PDB file of C-alpha atoms in Angstrom:
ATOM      1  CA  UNK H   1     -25.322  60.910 -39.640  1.00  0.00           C
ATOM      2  CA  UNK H   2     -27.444  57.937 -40.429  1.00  0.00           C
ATOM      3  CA  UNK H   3     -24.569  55.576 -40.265  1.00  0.00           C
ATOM      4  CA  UNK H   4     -23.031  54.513 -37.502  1.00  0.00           C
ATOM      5  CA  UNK H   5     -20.860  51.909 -38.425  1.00  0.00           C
ATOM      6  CA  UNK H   6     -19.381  50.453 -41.382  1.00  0.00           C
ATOM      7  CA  UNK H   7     -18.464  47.089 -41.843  1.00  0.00           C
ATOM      8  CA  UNK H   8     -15.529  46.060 -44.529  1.00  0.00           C
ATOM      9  CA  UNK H   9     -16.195  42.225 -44.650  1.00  0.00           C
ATOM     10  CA  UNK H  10     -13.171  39.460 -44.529  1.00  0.00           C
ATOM     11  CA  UNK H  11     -13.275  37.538 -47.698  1.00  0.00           C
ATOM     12  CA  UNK H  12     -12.890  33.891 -47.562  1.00  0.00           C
ATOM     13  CA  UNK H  13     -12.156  31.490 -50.017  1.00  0.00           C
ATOM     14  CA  UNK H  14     -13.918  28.491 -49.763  1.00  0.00           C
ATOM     15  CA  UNK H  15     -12.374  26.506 -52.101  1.00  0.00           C
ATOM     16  CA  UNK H  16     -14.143  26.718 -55.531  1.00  0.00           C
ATOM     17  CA  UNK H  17     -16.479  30.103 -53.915  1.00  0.00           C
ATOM     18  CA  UNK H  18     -16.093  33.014 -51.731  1.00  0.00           C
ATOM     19  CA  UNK H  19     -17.978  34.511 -48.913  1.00  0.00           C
ATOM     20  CA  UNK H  20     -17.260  38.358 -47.463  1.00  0.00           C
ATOM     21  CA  UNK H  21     -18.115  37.741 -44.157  1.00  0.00           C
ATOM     22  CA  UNK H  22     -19.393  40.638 -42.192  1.00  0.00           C
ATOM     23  CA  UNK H  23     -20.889  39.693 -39.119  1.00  0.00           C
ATOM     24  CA  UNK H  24     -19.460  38.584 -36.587  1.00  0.00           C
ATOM     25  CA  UNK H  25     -17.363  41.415 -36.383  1.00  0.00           C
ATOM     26  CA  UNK H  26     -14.405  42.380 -34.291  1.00  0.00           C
ATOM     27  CA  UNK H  27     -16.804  44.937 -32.576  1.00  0.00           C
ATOM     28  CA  UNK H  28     -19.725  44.392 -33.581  1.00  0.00           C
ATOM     29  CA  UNK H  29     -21.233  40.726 -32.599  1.00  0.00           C
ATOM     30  CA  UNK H  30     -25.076  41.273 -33.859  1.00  0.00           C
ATOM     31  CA  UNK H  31     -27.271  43.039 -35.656  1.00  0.00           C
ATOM     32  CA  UNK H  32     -30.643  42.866 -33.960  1.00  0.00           C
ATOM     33  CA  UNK H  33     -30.949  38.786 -33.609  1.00  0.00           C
ATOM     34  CA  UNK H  34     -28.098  37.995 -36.752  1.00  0.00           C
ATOM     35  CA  UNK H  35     -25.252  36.799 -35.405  1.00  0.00           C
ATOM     36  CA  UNK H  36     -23.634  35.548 -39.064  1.00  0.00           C
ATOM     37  CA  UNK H  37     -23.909  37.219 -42.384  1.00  0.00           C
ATOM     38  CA  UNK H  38     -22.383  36.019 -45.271  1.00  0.00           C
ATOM     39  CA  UNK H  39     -22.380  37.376 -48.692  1.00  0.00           C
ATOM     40  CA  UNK H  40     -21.532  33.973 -50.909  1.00  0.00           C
ATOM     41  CA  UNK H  41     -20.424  34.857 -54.634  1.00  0.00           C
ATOM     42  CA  UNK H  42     -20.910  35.586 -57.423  1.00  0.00           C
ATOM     43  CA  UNK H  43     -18.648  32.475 -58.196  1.00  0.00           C
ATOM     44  CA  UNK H  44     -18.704  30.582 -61.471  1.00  0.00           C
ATOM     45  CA  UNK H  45     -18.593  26.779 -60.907  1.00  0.00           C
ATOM     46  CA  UNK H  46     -17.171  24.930 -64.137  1.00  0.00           C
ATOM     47  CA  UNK H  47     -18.755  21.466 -65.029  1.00  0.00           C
ATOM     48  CA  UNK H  48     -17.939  18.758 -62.948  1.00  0.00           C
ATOM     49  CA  UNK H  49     -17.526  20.837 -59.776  1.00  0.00           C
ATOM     50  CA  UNK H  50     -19.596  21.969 -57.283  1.00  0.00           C
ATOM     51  CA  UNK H  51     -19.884  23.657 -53.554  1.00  0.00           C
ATOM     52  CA  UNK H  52     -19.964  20.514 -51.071  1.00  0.00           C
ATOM     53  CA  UNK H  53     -20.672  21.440 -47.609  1.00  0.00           C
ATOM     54  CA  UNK H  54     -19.899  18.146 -45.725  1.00  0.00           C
ATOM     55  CA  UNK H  55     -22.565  17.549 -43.152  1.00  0.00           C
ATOM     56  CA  UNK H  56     -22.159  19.779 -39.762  1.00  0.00           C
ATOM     57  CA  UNK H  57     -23.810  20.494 -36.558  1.00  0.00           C
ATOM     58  CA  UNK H  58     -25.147  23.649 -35.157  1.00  0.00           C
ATOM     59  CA  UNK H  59     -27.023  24.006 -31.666  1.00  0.00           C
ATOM     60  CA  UNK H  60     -29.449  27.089 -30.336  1.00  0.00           C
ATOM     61  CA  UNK H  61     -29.487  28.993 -33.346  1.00  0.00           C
ATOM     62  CA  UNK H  62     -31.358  29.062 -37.077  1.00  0.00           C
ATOM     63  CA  UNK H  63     -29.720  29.130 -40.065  1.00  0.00           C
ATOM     64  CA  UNK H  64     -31.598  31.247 -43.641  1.00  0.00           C
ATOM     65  CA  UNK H  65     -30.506  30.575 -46.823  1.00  0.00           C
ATOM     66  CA  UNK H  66     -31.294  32.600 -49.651  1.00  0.00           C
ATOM     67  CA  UNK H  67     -30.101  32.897 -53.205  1.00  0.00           C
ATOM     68  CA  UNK H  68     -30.059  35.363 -55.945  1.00  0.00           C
ATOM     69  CA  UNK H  69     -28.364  33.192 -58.652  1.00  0.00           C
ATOM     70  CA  UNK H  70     -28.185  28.894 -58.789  1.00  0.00           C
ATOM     71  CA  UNK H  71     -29.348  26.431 -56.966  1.00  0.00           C
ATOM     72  CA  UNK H  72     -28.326  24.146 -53.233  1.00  0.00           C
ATOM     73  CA  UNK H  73     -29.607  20.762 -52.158  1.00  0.00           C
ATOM     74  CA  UNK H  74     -30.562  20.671 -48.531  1.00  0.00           C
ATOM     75  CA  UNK H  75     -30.078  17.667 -46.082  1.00  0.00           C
ATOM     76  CA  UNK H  76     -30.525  17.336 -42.600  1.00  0.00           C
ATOM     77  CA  UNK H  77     -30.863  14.991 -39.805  1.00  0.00           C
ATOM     78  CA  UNK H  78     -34.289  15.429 -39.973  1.00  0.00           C
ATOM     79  CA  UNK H  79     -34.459  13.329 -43.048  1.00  0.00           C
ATOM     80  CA  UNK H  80     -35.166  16.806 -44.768  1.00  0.00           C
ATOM     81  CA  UNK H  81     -34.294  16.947 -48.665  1.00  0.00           C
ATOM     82  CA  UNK H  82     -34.998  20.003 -50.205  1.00  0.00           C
ATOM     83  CA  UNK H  83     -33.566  22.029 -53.000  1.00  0.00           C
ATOM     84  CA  UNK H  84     -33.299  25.519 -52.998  1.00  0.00           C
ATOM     85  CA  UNK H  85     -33.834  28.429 -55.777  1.00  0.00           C
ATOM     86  CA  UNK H  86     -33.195  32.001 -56.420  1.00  0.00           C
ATOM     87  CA  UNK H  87     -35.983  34.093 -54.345  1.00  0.00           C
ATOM     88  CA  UNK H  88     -36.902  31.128 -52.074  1.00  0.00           C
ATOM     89  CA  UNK H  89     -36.128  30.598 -47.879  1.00  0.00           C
ATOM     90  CA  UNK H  90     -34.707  27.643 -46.167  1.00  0.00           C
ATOM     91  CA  UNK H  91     -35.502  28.353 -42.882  1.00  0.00           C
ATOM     92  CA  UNK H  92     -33.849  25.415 -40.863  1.00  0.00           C
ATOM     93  CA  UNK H  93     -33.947  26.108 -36.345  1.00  0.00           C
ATOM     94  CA  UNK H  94     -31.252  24.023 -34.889  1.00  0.00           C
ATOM     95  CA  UNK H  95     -32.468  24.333 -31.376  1.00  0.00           C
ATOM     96  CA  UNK H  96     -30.947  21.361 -29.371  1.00  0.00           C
ATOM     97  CA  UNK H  97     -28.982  20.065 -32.082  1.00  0.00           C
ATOM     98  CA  UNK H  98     -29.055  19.294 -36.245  1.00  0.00           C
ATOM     99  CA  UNK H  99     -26.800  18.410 -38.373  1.00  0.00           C
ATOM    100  CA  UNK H 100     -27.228  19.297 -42.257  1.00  0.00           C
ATOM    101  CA  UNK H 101     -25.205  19.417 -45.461  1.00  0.00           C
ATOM    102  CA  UNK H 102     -25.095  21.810 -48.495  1.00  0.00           C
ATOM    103  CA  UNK H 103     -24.136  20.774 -52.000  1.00  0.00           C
ATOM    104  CA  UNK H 104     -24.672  21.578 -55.472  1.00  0.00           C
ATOM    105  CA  UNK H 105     -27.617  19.940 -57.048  1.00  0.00           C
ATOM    106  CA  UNK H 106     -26.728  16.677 -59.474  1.00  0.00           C
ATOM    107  CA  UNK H 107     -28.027  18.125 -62.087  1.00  0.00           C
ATOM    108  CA  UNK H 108     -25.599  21.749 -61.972  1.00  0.00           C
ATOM    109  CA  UNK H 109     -22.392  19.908 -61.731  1.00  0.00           C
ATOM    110  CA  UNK H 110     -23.119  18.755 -65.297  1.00  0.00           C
ATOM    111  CA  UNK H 111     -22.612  22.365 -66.528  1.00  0.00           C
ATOM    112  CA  UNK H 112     -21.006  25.799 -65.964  1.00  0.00           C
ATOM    113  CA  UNK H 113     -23.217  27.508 -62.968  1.00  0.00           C
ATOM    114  CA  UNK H 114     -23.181  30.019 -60.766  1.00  0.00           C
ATOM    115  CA  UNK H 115     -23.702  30.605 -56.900  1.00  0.00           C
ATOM    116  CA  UNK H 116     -24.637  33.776 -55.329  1.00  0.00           C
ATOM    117  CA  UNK H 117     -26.873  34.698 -52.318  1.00  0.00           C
ATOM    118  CA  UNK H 118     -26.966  35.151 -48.709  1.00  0.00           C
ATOM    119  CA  UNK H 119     -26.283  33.304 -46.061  1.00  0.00           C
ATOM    120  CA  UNK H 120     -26.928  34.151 -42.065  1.00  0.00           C
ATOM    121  CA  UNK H 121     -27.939  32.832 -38.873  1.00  0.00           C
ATOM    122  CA  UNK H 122     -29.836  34.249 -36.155  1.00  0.00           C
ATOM    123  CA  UNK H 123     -29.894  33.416 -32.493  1.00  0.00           C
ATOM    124  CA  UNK H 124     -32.420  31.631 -30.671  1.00  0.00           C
ATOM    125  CA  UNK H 125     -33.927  33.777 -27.406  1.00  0.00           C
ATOM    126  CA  UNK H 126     -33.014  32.225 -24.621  1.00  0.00           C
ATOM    127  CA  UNK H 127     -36.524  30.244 -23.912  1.00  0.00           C
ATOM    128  CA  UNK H 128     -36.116  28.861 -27.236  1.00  0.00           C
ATOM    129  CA  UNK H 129     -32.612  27.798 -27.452  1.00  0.00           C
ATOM    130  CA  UNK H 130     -33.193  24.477 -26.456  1.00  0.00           C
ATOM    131  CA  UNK H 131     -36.600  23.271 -28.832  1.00  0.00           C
ATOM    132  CA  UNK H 132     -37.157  20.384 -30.619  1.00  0.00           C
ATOM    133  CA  UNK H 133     -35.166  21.322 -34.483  1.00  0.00           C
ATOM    134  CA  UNK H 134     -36.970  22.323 -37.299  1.00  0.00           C
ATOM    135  CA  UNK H 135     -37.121  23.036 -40.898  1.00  0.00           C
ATOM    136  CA  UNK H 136     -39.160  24.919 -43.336  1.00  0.00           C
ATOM    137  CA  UNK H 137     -38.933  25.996 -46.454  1.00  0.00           C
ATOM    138  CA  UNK H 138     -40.721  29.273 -48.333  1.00  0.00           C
ATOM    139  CA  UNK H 139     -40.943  29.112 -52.141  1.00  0.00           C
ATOM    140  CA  UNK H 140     -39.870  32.553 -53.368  1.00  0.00           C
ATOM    141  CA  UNK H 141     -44.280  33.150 -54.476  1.00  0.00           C
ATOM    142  CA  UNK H 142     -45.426  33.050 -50.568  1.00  0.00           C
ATOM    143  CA  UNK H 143     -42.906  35.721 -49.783  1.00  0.00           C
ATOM    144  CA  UNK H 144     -44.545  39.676 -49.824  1.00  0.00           C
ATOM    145  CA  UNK H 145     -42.970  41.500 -52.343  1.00  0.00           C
ATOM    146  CA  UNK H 146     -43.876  45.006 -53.325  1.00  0.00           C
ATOM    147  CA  UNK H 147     -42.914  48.121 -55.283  1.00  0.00           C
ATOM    148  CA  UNK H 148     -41.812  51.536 -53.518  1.00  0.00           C
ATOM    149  CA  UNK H 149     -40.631  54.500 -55.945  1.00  0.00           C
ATOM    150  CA  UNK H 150     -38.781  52.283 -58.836  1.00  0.00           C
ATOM    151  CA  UNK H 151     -37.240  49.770 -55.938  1.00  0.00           C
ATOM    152  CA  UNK H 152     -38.729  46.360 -55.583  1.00  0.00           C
ATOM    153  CA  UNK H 153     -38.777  45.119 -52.381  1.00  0.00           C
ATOM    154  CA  UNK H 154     -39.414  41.598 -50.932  1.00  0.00           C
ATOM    155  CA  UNK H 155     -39.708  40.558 -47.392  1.00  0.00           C
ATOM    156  CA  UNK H 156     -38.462  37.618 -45.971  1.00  0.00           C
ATOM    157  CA  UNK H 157     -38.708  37.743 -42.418  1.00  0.00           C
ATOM    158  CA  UNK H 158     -40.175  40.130 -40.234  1.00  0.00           C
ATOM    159  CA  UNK H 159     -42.638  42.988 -40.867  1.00  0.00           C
ATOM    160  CA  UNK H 160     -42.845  46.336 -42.259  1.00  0.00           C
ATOM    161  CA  UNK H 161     -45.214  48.614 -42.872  1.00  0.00           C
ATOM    162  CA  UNK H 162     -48.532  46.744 -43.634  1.00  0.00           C
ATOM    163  CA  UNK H 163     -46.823  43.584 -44.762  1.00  0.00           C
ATOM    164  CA  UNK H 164     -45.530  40.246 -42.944  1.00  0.00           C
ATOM    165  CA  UNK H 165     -43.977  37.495 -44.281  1.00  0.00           C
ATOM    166  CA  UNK H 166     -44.893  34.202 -43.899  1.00  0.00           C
ATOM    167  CA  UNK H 167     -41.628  32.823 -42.134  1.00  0.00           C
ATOM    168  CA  UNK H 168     -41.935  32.141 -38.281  1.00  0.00           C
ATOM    169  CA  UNK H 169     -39.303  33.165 -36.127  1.00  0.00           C
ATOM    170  CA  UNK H 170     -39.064  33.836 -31.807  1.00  0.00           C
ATOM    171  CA  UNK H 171     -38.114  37.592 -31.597  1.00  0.00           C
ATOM    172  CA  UNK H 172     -38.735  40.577 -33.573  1.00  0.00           C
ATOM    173  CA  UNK H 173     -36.783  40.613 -36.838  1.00  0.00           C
ATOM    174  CA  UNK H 174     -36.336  42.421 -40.205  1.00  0.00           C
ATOM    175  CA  UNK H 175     -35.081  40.928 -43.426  1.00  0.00           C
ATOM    176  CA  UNK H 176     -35.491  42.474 -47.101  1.00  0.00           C
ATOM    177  CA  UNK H 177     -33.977  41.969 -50.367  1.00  0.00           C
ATOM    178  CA  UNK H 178     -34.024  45.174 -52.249  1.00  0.00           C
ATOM    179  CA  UNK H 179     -33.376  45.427 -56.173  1.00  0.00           C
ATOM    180  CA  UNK H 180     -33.419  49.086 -57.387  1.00  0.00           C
ATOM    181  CA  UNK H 181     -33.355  50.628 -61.073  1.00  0.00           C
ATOM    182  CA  UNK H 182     -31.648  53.861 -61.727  1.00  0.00           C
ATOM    183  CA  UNK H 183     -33.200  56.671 -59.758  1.00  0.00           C
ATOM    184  CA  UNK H 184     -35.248  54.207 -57.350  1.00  0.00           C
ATOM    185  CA  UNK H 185     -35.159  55.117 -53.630  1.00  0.00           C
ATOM    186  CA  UNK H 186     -36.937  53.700 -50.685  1.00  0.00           C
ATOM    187  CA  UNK H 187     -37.452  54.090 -46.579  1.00  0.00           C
ATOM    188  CA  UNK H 188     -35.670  51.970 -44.272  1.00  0.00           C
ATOM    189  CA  UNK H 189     -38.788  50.646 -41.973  1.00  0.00           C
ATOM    190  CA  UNK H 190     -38.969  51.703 -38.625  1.00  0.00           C
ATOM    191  CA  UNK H 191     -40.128  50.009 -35.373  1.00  0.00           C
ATOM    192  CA  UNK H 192     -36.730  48.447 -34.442  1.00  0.00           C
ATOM    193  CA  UNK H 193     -33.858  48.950 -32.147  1.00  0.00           C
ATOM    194  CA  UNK H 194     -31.114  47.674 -34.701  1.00  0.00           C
ATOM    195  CA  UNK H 195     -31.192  48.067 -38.329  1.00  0.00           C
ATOM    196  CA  UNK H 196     -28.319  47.605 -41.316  1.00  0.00           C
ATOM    197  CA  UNK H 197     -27.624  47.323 -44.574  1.00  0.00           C
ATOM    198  CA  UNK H 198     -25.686  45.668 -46.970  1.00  0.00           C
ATOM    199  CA  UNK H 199     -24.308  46.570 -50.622  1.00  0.00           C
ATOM    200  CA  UNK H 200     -24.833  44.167 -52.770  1.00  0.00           C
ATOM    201  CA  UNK H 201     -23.782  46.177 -55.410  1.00  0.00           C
ATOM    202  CA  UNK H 202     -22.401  49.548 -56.002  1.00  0.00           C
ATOM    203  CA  UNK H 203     -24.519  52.464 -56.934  1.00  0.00           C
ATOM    204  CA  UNK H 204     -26.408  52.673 -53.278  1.00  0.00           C
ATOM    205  CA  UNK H 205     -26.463  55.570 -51.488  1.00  0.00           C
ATOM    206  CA  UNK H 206     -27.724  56.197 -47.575  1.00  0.00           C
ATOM    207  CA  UNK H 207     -29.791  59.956 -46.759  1.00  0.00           C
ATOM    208  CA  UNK H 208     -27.431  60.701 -49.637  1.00  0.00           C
ATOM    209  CA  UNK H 209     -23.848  59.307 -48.293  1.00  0.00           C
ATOM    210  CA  UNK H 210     -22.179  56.948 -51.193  1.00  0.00           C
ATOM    211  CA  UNK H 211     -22.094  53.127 -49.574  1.00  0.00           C
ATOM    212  CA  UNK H 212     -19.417  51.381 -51.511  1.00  0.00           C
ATOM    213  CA  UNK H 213     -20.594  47.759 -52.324  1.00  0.00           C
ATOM    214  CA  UNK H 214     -19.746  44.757 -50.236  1.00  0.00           C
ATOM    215  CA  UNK H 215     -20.110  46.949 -46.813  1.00  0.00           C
ATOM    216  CA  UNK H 216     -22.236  46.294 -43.881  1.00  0.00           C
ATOM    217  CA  UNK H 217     -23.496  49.957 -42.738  1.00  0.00           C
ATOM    218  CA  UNK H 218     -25.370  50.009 -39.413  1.00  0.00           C
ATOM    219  CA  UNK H 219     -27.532  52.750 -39.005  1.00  0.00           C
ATOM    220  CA  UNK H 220     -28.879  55.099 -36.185  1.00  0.00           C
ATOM    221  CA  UNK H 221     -31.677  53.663 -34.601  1.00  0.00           C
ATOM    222  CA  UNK H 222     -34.203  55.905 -35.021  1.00  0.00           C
ATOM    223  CA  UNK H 223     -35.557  58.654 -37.640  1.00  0.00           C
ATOM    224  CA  UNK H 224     -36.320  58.363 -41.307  1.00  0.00           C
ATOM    225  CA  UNK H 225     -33.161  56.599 -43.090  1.00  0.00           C
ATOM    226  CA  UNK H 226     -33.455  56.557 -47.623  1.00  0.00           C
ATOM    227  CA  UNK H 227     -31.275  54.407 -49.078  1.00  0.00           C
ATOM    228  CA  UNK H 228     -31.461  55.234 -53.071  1.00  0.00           C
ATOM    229  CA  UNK H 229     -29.661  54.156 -56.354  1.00  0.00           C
ATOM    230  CA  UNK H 230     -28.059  55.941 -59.301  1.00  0.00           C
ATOM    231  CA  UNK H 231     -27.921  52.968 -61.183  1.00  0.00           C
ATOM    232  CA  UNK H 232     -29.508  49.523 -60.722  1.00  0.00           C
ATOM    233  CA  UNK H 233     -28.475  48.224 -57.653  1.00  0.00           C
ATOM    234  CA  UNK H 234     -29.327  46.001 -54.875  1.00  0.00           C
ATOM    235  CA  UNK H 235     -29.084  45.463 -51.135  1.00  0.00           C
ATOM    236  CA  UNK H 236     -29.919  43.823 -47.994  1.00  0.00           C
ATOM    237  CA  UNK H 237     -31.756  44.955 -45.102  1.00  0.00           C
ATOM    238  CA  UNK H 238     -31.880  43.419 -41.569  1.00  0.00           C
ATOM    239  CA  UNK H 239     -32.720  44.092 -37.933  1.00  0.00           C
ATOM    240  CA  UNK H 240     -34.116  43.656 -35.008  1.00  0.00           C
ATOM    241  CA  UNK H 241     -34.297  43.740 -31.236  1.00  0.00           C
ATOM    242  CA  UNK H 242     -31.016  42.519 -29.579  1.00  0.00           C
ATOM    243  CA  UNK H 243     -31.057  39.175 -27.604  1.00  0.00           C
ATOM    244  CA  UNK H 244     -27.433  39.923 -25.251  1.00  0.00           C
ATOM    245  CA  UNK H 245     -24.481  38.467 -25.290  1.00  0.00           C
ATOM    246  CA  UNK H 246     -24.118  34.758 -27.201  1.00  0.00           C
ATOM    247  CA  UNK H 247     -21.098  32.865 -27.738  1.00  0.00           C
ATOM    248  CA  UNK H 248     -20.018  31.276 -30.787  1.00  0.00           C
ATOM    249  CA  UNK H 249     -17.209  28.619 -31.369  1.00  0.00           C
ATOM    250  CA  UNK H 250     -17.517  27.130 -35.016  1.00  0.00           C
ATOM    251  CA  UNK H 251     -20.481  26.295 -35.547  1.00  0.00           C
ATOM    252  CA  UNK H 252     -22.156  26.684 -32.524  1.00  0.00           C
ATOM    253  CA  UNK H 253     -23.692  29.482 -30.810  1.00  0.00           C
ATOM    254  CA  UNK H 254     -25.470  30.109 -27.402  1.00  0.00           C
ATOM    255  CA  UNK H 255     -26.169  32.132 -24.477  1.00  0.00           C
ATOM    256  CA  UNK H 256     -24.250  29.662 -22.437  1.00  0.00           C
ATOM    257  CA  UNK H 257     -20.680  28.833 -23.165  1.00  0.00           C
ATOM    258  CA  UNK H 258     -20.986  25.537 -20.914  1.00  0.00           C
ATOM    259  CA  UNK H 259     -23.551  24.159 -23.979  1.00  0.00           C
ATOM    260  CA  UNK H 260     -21.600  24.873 -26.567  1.00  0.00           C
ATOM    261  CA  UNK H 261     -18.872  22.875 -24.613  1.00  0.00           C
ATOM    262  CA  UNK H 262     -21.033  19.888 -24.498  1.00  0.00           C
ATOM    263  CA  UNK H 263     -21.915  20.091 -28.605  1.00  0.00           C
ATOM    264  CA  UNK H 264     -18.100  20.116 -28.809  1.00  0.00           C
ATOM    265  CA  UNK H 265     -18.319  16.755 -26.774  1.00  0.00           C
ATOM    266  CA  UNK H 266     -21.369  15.090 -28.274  1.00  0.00           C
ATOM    267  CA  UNK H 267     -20.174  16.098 -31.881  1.00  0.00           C
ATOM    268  CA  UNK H 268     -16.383  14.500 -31.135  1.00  0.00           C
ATOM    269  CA  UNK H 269     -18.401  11.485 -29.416  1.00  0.00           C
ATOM    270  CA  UNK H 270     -21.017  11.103 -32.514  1.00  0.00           C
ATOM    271  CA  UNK H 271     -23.680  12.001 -30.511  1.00  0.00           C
ATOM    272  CA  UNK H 272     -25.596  13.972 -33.132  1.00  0.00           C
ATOM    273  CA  UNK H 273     -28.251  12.376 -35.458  1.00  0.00           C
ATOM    274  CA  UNK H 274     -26.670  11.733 -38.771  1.00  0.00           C
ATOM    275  CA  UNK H 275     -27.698  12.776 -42.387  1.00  0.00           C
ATOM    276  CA  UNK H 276     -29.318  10.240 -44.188  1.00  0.00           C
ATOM    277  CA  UNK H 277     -27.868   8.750 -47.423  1.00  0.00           C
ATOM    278  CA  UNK H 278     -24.730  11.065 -46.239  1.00  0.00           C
ATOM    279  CA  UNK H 279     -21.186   9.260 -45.410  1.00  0.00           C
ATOM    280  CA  UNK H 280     -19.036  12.040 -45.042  1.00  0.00           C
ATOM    281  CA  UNK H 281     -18.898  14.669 -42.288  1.00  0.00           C
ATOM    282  CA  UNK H 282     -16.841  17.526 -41.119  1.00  0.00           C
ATOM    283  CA  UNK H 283     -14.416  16.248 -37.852  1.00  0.00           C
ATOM    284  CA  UNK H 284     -14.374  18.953 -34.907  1.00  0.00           C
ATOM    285  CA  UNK H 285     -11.790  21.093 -35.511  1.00  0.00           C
ATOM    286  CA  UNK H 286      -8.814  21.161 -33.209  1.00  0.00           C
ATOM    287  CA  UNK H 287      -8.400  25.310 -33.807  1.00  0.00           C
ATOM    288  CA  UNK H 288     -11.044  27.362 -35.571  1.00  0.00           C
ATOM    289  CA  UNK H 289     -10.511  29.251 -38.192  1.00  0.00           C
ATOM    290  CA  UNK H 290     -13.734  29.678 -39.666  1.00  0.00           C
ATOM    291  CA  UNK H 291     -17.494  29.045 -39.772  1.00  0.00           C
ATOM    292  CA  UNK H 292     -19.115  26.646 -42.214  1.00  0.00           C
ATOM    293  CA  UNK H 293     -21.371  29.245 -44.296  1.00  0.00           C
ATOM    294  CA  UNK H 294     -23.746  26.810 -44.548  1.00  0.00           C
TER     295      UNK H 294
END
């Protein structure tokens, strides 16, 4: 079988959106270096509202955006503004601490929109955990994008086959968006330990098995895995070589639980960098119930 596991994703609503959240899972922490996968939307936002992330730290980690449908303003303690469309990366590395917010651009909350896209993070190796934070972002042209037997395929981390994307990252890593028409089909690249993917849509199909949409199927790591469509469709495709054990609390995650107990401390003591032109911020919670997917 070329799936070993499927993943049925928790939905969340976020107040206004939703996210199925698929990773972490109860057994299953990681894929390859992701350690959080969220599938945000579709969600119609009428006029006058908007998704407002409050700003939020994270620590030894990076966090990828990436949208199918509307449009996010990026800020960060960085003094980073940067708005981000369909088909484009914000590729932001927390490393020893950032703090960033999410919100609806100005110029969206004057109509009906809607959100829809990916979010995940992945986890830092261990000699990286602790550099200086970063953020980049990829307009949606600089990523490689290709066409394999009616799917088209565009890469936005990693490499496969004769392509590599632009987008730097510490470990090896695979991430593709896949939209296929009716009939399409195309080969899961090979070359790493841990590979899944996720249903966007219906209509998929893995070496022929039916993959209902909104699941998270991990596959076997080796040998030739198709994933093809009987009617337009899209999915998700990541991987990569697993970095051990991390721990996450909230928003945090790292290979040391003692460090994520002193981001608790520095983010209750305000010892974070702040947001410019930002006022608002998300308190430490006293229980956690969730993840900011943002």
């Amino acid at each position: 079988m070329a799936i070993l596991q499927l993943i049925e994703p928790e939905v969340k609503d976020l107040g206004g959106f939703v996210a199925r959240r698929s990773l972490p899972y109860s057994n299953r922490q990681m894929v390859g270096p992701f350690i959080f996968f969220d599938h945000v939307g579709p969600s119609v936002l009428p006029p006058n509202k908007g998704i407002d992330v409050r700003p939020h730290p994270h620590i030894n980690l990076a966090t990828v955006t990436y949208l199918f449908d509307g449009a996010l303003m990026h800020r960060d303690s960085l003094g980073t503004v940067q708005s981000i469309q369909p088909g484009a990366v914000n590729w932001m590395t927390a490393g020893k601490g950032i703090v960033h917010s999410e919100r609806s651009p100005d110029i969206d909350r004057q109509k009906e929109t809607t959100i829809h896209g990916i979010q995940t993070w992945v986890a830092l190796p261990v000699e990286y955990e602790e550099i200086d934070p970063r953020f980049t972002h990829y307009p949606a042209q600089t990523l490689p994008t290709w066409e394999e037997n009616g799917a088209v395929i565009k890469l936005i981390a990693g490499v496969a086959g004769s392509y590599t994307s632009p987008v730097k990252f510490f470990s090896p890593i695979l991430y593709l968006d896949v939209v296929l028409s009716a009939n399409a089909h195309f080969t899961i690249p090979t070359g790493y330990s841990e590979r899944a993917v996720y249903s966007v849509t219906e209509g998929l199909s893995i070496n022929g098995q039916p993959l209902e949409p909104y699941r998270l199927a991990i596959l076997e790591p080796v040998g030739e895995i198709k994933v093809s469509a009987a009617a337009a469709a899209r999915c998700i495709v990541i991987g990569g070589e697993p970095l051990g054990t991390r721990y996450k609390w909230w928003n945090f995650v790292s290979s040391r639980p003692e460090r994520i107990e002193q981001a608790k401390a520095d983010w209750r003591d305000c010892q974070f960098a702040s947001v410019s032109d930002e006022t608002e911020f998300i308190p430490l919670p006293e229980v956690v119930t969730e993840a900011n997917p943002f």
